PDB file of C-alpha atoms in Angstrom:
ATOM      1  CA  GLN M   4       0.033   0.011   0.030  1.00  0.00           C
ATOM      2  CA  GLN M   5       1.208   3.430  -1.089  1.00  0.00           C
ATOM      3  CA  PRO M   6       2.666   5.534   1.797  1.00  0.00           C
ATOM      4  CA  VAL M   7       1.128   9.074   2.162  1.00  0.00           C
ATOM      5  CA  GLN M   8       3.536  12.042   2.008  1.00  0.00           C
ATOM      6  CA  SER M   9       2.768  15.508   3.331  1.00  0.00           C
ATOM      7  CA  PRO M  10       2.927  18.187   2.413  1.00  0.00           C
ATOM      8  CA  GLN M  11       2.490  17.712  -1.345  1.00  0.00           C
ATOM      9  CA  ALA M  12       4.373  20.843  -2.021  1.00  0.00           C
ATOM     10  CA  VAL M  13       6.359  23.447  -0.057  1.00  0.00           C
ATOM     11  CA  ILE M  14       8.211  26.550  -1.060  1.00  0.00           C
ATOM     12  CA  LEU M  15      11.133  27.950   1.092  1.00  0.00           C
ATOM     13  CA  ARG M  16      13.497  30.867   0.875  1.00  0.00           C
ATOM     14  CA  GLU M  17      17.264  29.872   1.187  1.00  0.00           C
ATOM     15  CA  GLY M  18      18.159  29.266   4.910  1.00  0.00           C
ATOM     16  CA  GLU M  19      14.682  28.148   5.886  1.00  0.00           C
ATOM     17  CA  ASP M  20      13.821  24.726   7.462  1.00  0.00           C
ATOM     18  CA  ALA M  21      11.323  22.135   6.154  1.00  0.00           C
ATOM     19  CA  VAL M  22      10.004  18.892   7.349  1.00  0.00           C
ATOM     20  CA  ILE M  23       8.580  16.135   4.915  1.00  0.00           C
ATOM     21  CA  ASN M  24       6.431  13.392   6.508  1.00  0.00           C
ATOM     22  CA  CYS M  25       5.803   9.888   5.234  1.00  0.00           C
ATOM     23  CA  SER M  26       3.108   7.792   6.844  1.00  0.00           C
ATOM     24  CA  SER M  27       1.937   4.236   6.299  1.00  0.00           C
ATOM     25  CA  SER M  28      -1.142   2.177   7.478  1.00  0.00           C
ATOM     26  CA  LYS M  29       1.037  -0.887   7.733  1.00  0.00           C
ATOM     27  CA  ALA M  30       3.796  -1.836  10.185  1.00  0.00           C
ATOM     28  CA  LEU M  31       7.068  -0.688   8.624  1.00  0.00           C
ATOM     29  CA  TYR M  32      10.429  -2.353   8.494  1.00  0.00           C
ATOM     30  CA  SER M  33      12.302   0.354   6.754  1.00  0.00           C
ATOM     31  CA  VAL M  34      11.976   3.752   5.219  1.00  0.00           C
ATOM     32  CA  HIS M  35      13.757   5.067   2.317  1.00  0.00           C
ATOM     33  CA  TRP M  36      14.208   8.560   1.051  1.00  0.00           C
ATOM     34  CA  TYR M  37      15.146   9.678  -2.415  1.00  0.00           C
ATOM     35  CA  ARG M  38      15.327  13.216  -4.085  1.00  0.00           C
ATOM     36  CA  GLN M  39      14.717  13.754  -7.764  1.00  0.00           C
ATOM     37  CA  LYS M  40      15.676  16.982  -9.555  1.00  0.00           C
ATOM     38  CA  HIS M  41      13.697  17.981 -12.637  1.00  0.00           C
ATOM     39  CA  GLY M  42      14.648  15.741 -15.597  1.00  0.00           C
ATOM     40  CA  GLU M  43      17.180  13.760 -13.630  1.00  0.00           C
ATOM     41  CA  ALA M  44      17.105  10.286 -11.929  1.00  0.00           C
ATOM     42  CA  PRO M  45      16.109   9.747  -8.300  1.00  0.00           C
ATOM     43  CA  VAL M  46      19.182   9.914  -5.880  1.00  0.00           C
ATOM     44  CA  PHE M  47      19.409   7.979  -2.675  1.00  0.00           C
ATOM     45  CA  LEU M  48      19.344  10.115   0.569  1.00  0.00           C
ATOM     46  CA  MET M  49      18.864   7.786   3.443  1.00  0.00           C
ATOM     47  CA  ILE M  50      17.614   4.480   4.769  1.00  0.00           C
ATOM     48  CA  LEU M  51      16.045   4.133   8.227  1.00  0.00           C
ATOM     49  CA  LEU M  52      15.682   0.517   9.588  1.00  0.00           C
ATOM     50  CA  LYS M  53      13.477  -0.870  12.193  1.00  0.00           C
ATOM     51  CA  GLY M  54      15.485  -0.818  15.365  1.00  0.00           C
ATOM     52  CA  GLY M  55      17.039   2.617  14.848  1.00  0.00           C
ATOM     53  CA  GLU M  56      19.857   1.977  12.295  1.00  0.00           C
ATOM     54  CA  GLN M  57      20.265   4.776   9.565  1.00  0.00           C
ATOM     55  CA  LYS M  58      22.456   4.834   6.536  1.00  0.00           C
ATOM     56  CA  GLY M  59      22.685   8.015   4.530  1.00  0.00           C
ATOM     57  CA  HIS M  60      24.219  11.316   3.921  1.00  0.00           C
ATOM     58  CA  GLU M  61      25.753  13.246   6.733  1.00  0.00           C
ATOM     59  CA  LYS M  62      23.869  16.373   5.737  1.00  0.00           C
ATOM     60  CA  ILE M  63      20.391  14.844   5.886  1.00  0.00           C
ATOM     61  CA  SER M  64      18.482  13.916   9.021  1.00  0.00           C
ATOM     62  CA  ALA M  65      15.441  11.777   9.444  1.00  0.00           C
ATOM     63  CA  SER M  66      13.407  10.105  12.092  1.00  0.00           C
ATOM     64  CA  PHE M  67      11.439   6.762  12.144  1.00  0.00           C
ATOM     65  CA  ASN M  68       8.766   6.343  14.451  1.00  0.00           C
ATOM     66  CA  GLU M  69       7.907   2.596  14.379  1.00  0.00           C
ATOM     67  CA  LYS M  70       4.976   2.825  16.609  1.00  0.00           C
ATOM     68  CA  LYS M  71       3.270   5.411  14.608  1.00  0.00           C
ATOM     69  CA  GLN M  72       4.490   4.031  11.225  1.00  0.00           C
ATOM     70  CA  GLN M  73       5.877   7.360  10.270  1.00  0.00           C
ATOM     71  CA  SER M  74       9.006   8.935   9.067  1.00  0.00           C
ATOM     72  CA  SER M  75      10.032  12.563   8.769  1.00  0.00           C
ATOM     73  CA  LEU M  76      12.868  14.028   6.752  1.00  0.00           C
ATOM     74  CA  TYR M  77      14.389  17.241   8.039  1.00  0.00           C
ATOM     75  CA  LEU M  78      16.068  19.814   5.783  1.00  0.00           C
ATOM     76  CA  THR M  79      17.697  22.562   7.766  1.00  0.00           C
ATOM     77  CA  ALA M  80      19.207  25.789   6.538  1.00  0.00           C
ATOM     78  CA  SER M  81      17.955  24.899   2.900  1.00  0.00           C
ATOM     79  CA  GLN M  82      20.082  25.713  -0.132  1.00  0.00           C
ATOM     80  CA  LEU M  83      19.045  26.295  -3.668  1.00  0.00           C
ATOM     81  CA  SER M  84      20.216  22.757  -4.494  1.00  0.00           C
ATOM     82  CA  TYR M  85      17.724  21.189  -2.124  1.00  0.00           C
ATOM     83  CA  SER M  86      14.939  21.947  -4.672  1.00  0.00           C
ATOM     84  CA  GLY M  87      13.439  18.835  -6.110  1.00  0.00           C
ATOM     85  CA  THR M  88      10.839  16.146  -5.418  1.00  0.00           C
ATOM     86  CA  TYR M  89      11.255  13.990  -2.397  1.00  0.00           C
ATOM     87  CA  PHE M  90      10.033  10.431  -2.308  1.00  0.00           C
ATOM     88  CA  CYS M  91       9.707   8.162   0.490  1.00  0.00           C
ATOM     89  CA  GLY M  92       9.646   4.409   0.123  1.00  0.00           C
ATOM     90  CA  THR M  93       8.515   1.985   2.661  1.00  0.00           C
ATOM     91  CA  GLU M  94       8.823  -1.575   3.118  1.00  0.00           C
ATOM     92  CA  TRP M  95       6.549  -3.485   5.423  1.00  0.00           C
ATOM     93  CA  GLY M  96       7.531  -6.532   7.410  1.00  0.00           C
ATOM     94  CA  GLY M  97       8.256  -9.426   5.198  1.00  0.00           C
ATOM     95  CA  SER M  98       7.168  -7.960   2.026  1.00  0.00           C
ATOM     96  CA  GLU M  99      10.755  -7.205   0.786  1.00  0.00           C
ATOM     97  CA  LYS M 100       8.992  -4.829  -1.612  1.00  0.00           C
ATOM     98  CA  LEU M 101       9.719  -1.054  -1.756  1.00  0.00           C
ATOM     99  CA  VAL M 102       6.724   1.120  -2.331  1.00  0.00           C
ATOM    100  CA  PHE M 103       7.155   4.793  -2.929  1.00  0.00           C
ATOM    101  CA  GLY M 104       4.838   7.591  -1.945  1.00  0.00           C
ATOM    102  CA  LYS M 105       3.627  10.397  -4.614  1.00  0.00           C
ATOM    103  CA  GLY M 106       6.394  12.764  -3.671  1.00  0.00           C
ATOM    104  CA  THR M 107       6.801  16.220  -2.085  1.00  0.00           C
ATOM    105  CA  LYS M 108       7.838  18.957  -4.376  1.00  0.00           C
ATOM    106  CA  LEU M 109      10.271  21.262  -2.576  1.00  0.00           C
ATOM    107  CA  THR M 110      11.305  24.747  -4.126  1.00  0.00           C
ATOM    108  CA  VAL M 111      13.923  26.793  -2.602  1.00  0.00           C
ATOM    109  CA  ASN M 112      14.003  30.477  -3.794  1.00  0.00           C
ATOM    110  CA  PRO M 113      16.838  32.920  -3.225  1.00  0.00           C
TER     111      PRO M 113
ATOM    112  CA  LYS A   5      32.314   3.355 -12.307  1.00  0.00           C
ATOM    113  CA  ALA A   6      29.615   3.495 -15.096  1.00  0.00           C
ATOM    114  CA  GLY A   7      26.052   4.135 -13.815  1.00  0.00           C
ATOM    115  CA  VAL A   8      22.723   2.550 -14.729  1.00  0.00           C
ATOM    116  CA  THR A   9      22.198   2.614 -18.590  1.00  0.00           C
ATOM    117  CA  GLN A  10      18.785   2.514 -19.958  1.00  0.00           C
ATOM    118  CA  THR A  11      17.795   2.314 -23.716  1.00  0.00           C
ATOM    119  CA  PRO A  12      16.168   3.658 -25.527  1.00  0.00           C
ATOM    120  CA  ARG A  13      15.847   7.064 -23.817  1.00  0.00           C
ATOM    121  CA  TYR A  14      12.839   8.153 -25.768  1.00  0.00           C
ATOM    122  CA  LEU A  15      10.394   6.211 -27.894  1.00  0.00           C
ATOM    123  CA  ILE A  16       6.910   6.604 -29.466  1.00  0.00           C
ATOM    124  CA  LYS A  17       4.469   3.869 -30.179  1.00  0.00           C
ATOM    125  CA  THR A  18       0.957   3.364 -31.109  1.00  0.00           C
ATOM    126  CA  ARG A  19      -1.782   1.653 -29.292  1.00  0.00           C
ATOM    127  CA  GLY A  20      -1.723  -2.048 -29.780  1.00  0.00           C
ATOM    128  CA  GLN A  21       2.004  -2.211 -30.438  1.00  0.00           C
ATOM    129  CA  GLN A  22       4.503  -3.791 -27.969  1.00  0.00           C
ATOM    130  CA  VAL A  23       7.774  -2.301 -26.603  1.00  0.00           C
ATOM    131  CA  THR A  24      10.864  -3.722 -25.023  1.00  0.00           C
ATOM    132  CA  LEU A  25      13.047  -1.500 -22.805  1.00  0.00           C
ATOM    133  CA  SER A  26      16.658  -2.360 -21.634  1.00  0.00           C
ATOM    134  CA  CYS A  27      18.547  -1.666 -18.436  1.00  0.00           C
ATOM    135  CA  SER A  28      22.162  -2.328 -17.838  1.00  0.00           C
ATOM    136  CA  PRO A  29      22.907  -2.202 -13.960  1.00  0.00           C
ATOM    137  CA  ILE A  30      26.189  -1.139 -12.352  1.00  0.00           C
ATOM    138  CA  SER A  31      28.789  -3.795 -12.574  1.00  0.00           C
ATOM    139  CA  GLY A  32      28.474  -6.299  -9.800  1.00  0.00           C
ATOM    140  CA  HIS A  33      24.847  -5.386  -8.881  1.00  0.00           C
ATOM    141  CA  ARG A  34      22.599  -8.332  -9.053  1.00  0.00           C
ATOM    142  CA  SER A  35      19.302  -6.669  -8.259  1.00  0.00           C
ATOM    143  CA  VAL A  36      17.334  -4.781 -10.877  1.00  0.00           C
ATOM    144  CA  SER A  37      14.001  -3.228 -10.189  1.00  0.00           C
ATOM    145  CA  TRP A  38      11.598  -1.369 -12.368  1.00  0.00           C
ATOM    146  CA  TYR A  39       9.297   1.565 -11.719  1.00  0.00           C
ATOM    147  CA  GLN A  40       6.714   3.526 -13.726  1.00  0.00           C
ATOM    148  CA  GLN A  41       6.680   7.128 -13.057  1.00  0.00           C
ATOM    149  CA  THR A  42       3.808   9.374 -14.170  1.00  0.00           C
ATOM    150  CA  PRO A  43       2.775  12.833 -13.051  1.00  0.00           C
ATOM    151  CA  GLY A  44       1.099  12.896  -9.632  1.00  0.00           C
ATOM    152  CA  GLN A  45       1.416   9.101  -8.983  1.00  0.00           C
ATOM    153  CA  GLY A  46       5.052   8.971  -7.884  1.00  0.00           C
ATOM    154  CA  LEU A  47       7.157   5.862  -8.534  1.00  0.00           C
ATOM    155  CA  GLN A  48       4.951   2.803  -9.009  1.00  0.00           C
ATOM    156  CA  PHE A  49       6.858  -0.524  -8.409  1.00  0.00           C
ATOM    157  CA  LEU A  50       6.625  -2.970 -11.358  1.00  0.00           C
ATOM    158  CA  PHE A  51       8.959  -5.836 -10.446  1.00  0.00           C
ATOM    159  CA  GLU A  52      12.432  -6.799  -9.100  1.00  0.00           C
ATOM    160  CA  TYR A  53      14.684  -9.274 -10.412  1.00  0.00           C
ATOM    161  CA  PHE A  54      17.535 -10.713  -8.323  1.00  0.00           C
ATOM    162  CA  SER A  55      20.147 -13.214  -9.821  1.00  0.00           C
ATOM    163  CA  GLU A  56      17.813 -13.871 -12.866  1.00  0.00           C
ATOM    164  CA  THR A  57      14.733 -14.590 -10.680  1.00  0.00           C
ATOM    165  CA  GLN A  58      11.684 -12.431 -10.218  1.00  0.00           C
ATOM    166  CA  ARG A  59      11.524 -11.718  -6.554  1.00  0.00           C
ATOM    167  CA  ASN A  60       8.628  -9.430  -6.497  1.00  0.00           C
ATOM    168  CA  LYS A  61       5.955  -7.906  -8.605  1.00  0.00           C
ATOM    169  CA  GLY A  62       3.730  -4.828  -8.306  1.00  0.00           C
ATOM    170  CA  ASN A  63       0.021  -4.370  -9.206  1.00  0.00           C
ATOM    171  CA  PHE A  64       0.314  -4.199 -12.955  1.00  0.00           C
ATOM    172  CA  PRO A  65      -1.476  -6.274 -15.555  1.00  0.00           C
ATOM    173  CA  GLY A  66       0.118  -9.178 -17.053  1.00  0.00           C
ATOM    174  CA  ARG A  67       0.919  -7.045 -20.069  1.00  0.00           C
ATOM    175  CA  PHE A  68       3.876  -5.874 -18.263  1.00  0.00           C
ATOM    176  CA  SER A  69       6.653  -8.478 -17.995  1.00  0.00           C
ATOM    177  CA  GLY A  70      10.364  -8.645 -17.569  1.00  0.00           C
ATOM    178  CA  ARG A  71      13.415 -10.801 -17.340  1.00  0.00           C
ATOM    179  CA  GLN A  72      17.016 -10.751 -16.256  1.00  0.00           C
ATOM    180  CA  PHE A  73      20.034 -12.245 -17.933  1.00  0.00           C
ATOM    181  CA  SER A  74      22.966 -13.977 -16.390  1.00  0.00           C
ATOM    182  CA  ASN A  75      25.080 -10.797 -16.731  1.00  0.00           C
ATOM    183  CA  SER A  76      22.332  -9.110 -14.712  1.00  0.00           C
ATOM    184  CA  ARG A  77      21.031  -7.015 -17.629  1.00  0.00           C
ATOM    185  CA  SER A  78      17.281  -6.620 -17.568  1.00  0.00           C
ATOM    186  CA  GLU A  79      14.631  -6.099 -19.953  1.00  0.00           C
ATOM    187  CA  MET A  80      10.889  -5.184 -19.603  1.00  0.00           C
ATOM    188  CA  ASN A  81       8.172  -5.770 -22.103  1.00  0.00           C
ATOM    189  CA  VAL A  82       4.900  -4.037 -22.477  1.00  0.00           C
ATOM    190  CA  SER A  83       2.497  -5.739 -25.008  1.00  0.00           C
ATOM    191  CA  THR A  84      -0.775  -4.439 -26.343  1.00  0.00           C
ATOM    192  CA  LEU A  85       0.129  -0.779 -25.399  1.00  0.00           C
ATOM    193  CA  GLU A  86      -2.559   1.542 -24.098  1.00  0.00           C
ATOM    194  CA  LEU A  87      -2.621   5.295 -23.989  1.00  0.00           C
ATOM    195  CA  GLY A  88      -2.262   5.021 -20.192  1.00  0.00           C
ATOM    196  CA  ASP A  89       1.021   3.409 -20.465  1.00  0.00           C
ATOM    197  CA  SER A  90       2.710   6.670 -21.511  1.00  0.00           C
ATOM    198  CA  ALA A  91       5.239   7.290 -18.670  1.00  0.00           C
ATOM    199  CA  LEU A  92       8.801   7.438 -17.679  1.00  0.00           C
ATOM    200  CA  TYR A  93      10.137   3.827 -16.956  1.00  0.00           C
ATOM    201  CA  LEU A  94      12.914   3.914 -14.617  1.00  0.00           C
ATOM    202  CA  CYS A  95      15.212   1.037 -13.762  1.00  0.00           C
ATOM    203  CA  ALA A  96      17.247   0.808 -10.552  1.00  0.00           C
ATOM    204  CA  SER A  97      20.194  -1.462  -9.707  1.00  0.00           C
ATOM    205  CA  SER A  98      21.420  -2.456  -6.252  1.00  0.00           C
ATOM    206  CA  SER A  99      24.092  -4.852  -4.832  1.00  0.00           C
ATOM    207  CA  ARG A 100      21.412  -6.028  -2.558  1.00  0.00           C
ATOM    208  CA  ARG A 101      17.743  -6.715  -2.398  1.00  0.00           C
ATOM    209  CA  VAL A 102      15.698  -3.725  -3.154  1.00  0.00           C
ATOM    210  CA  SER A 103      14.335  -3.266   0.282  1.00  0.00           C
ATOM    211  CA  THR A 104      17.809  -3.301   2.110  1.00  0.00           C
ATOM    212  CA  GLY A 105      20.114  -1.443  -0.225  1.00  0.00           C
ATOM    213  CA  GLU A 106      20.718   1.863  -1.851  1.00  0.00           C
ATOM    214  CA  LEU A 107      19.114   2.045  -5.288  1.00  0.00           C
ATOM    215  CA  PHE A 108      20.919   3.698  -8.235  1.00  0.00           C
ATOM    216  CA  PHE A 109      18.567   4.728 -10.767  1.00  0.00           C
ATOM    217  CA  GLY A 110      18.964   5.208 -14.502  1.00  0.00           C
ATOM    218  CA  GLU A 111      17.775   8.184 -16.353  1.00  0.00           C
ATOM    219  CA  GLY A 112      14.641   6.378 -17.634  1.00  0.00           C
ATOM    220  CA  SER A 113      13.017   5.497 -20.865  1.00  0.00           C
ATOM    221  CA  ARG A 114      10.195   7.896 -21.702  1.00  0.00           C
ATOM    222  CA  LEU A 115       7.448   5.984 -23.578  1.00  0.00           C
ATOM    223  CA  THR A 116       4.704   7.904 -25.456  1.00  0.00           C
ATOM    224  CA  VAL A 117       1.793   6.011 -26.698  1.00  0.00           C
ATOM    225  CA  LEU A 118      -0.335   7.620 -29.357  1.00  0.00           C
TER     226      LEU A 118
END
């Protein structure tokens, strides 16, 4: 089942912060985050695993609340290069299948 | 090292035709997964192949099929094309199963069905 991302779109000025949320109706084993810039391929940001392990880029932070079946991606002191569409992908226990949400479009203006 | 290569990058077909898309993963990667991307729908999972075996399949009709060769290269085929099949088809490779590893995406094959 497709996870729900919120907000669908957000516009920021450089230096502002943003939070992108991802929620699922099923118990999650892992949450993955990707960013896709216009006309480009999605690029890996982070994996959060049940139990607290995280793998990803140092400048990106995220949380994974297993009980609430939610994950949040934190973008602080945003830069122009952060603009793009952010996708969360979720895997519920045992499925070994990664299902992506519809994406959150982030625009950072000067 | 070379990234994921998808061919063709663009193609135009008419309803009823079939199409085959190709994906060459990063050397050493055994997992190849396919996604359909349309505006507003995000990345819809089609299927994953690992070591030549289909490991998982999304909710797409049987017109969508795929395979993986011994060198890990993968193809997907769509038969009897419909207008709604117009989309960007993305291939991703990983050294591990999709759910546990970082995915490396290709730039996609953009299919237009007229």
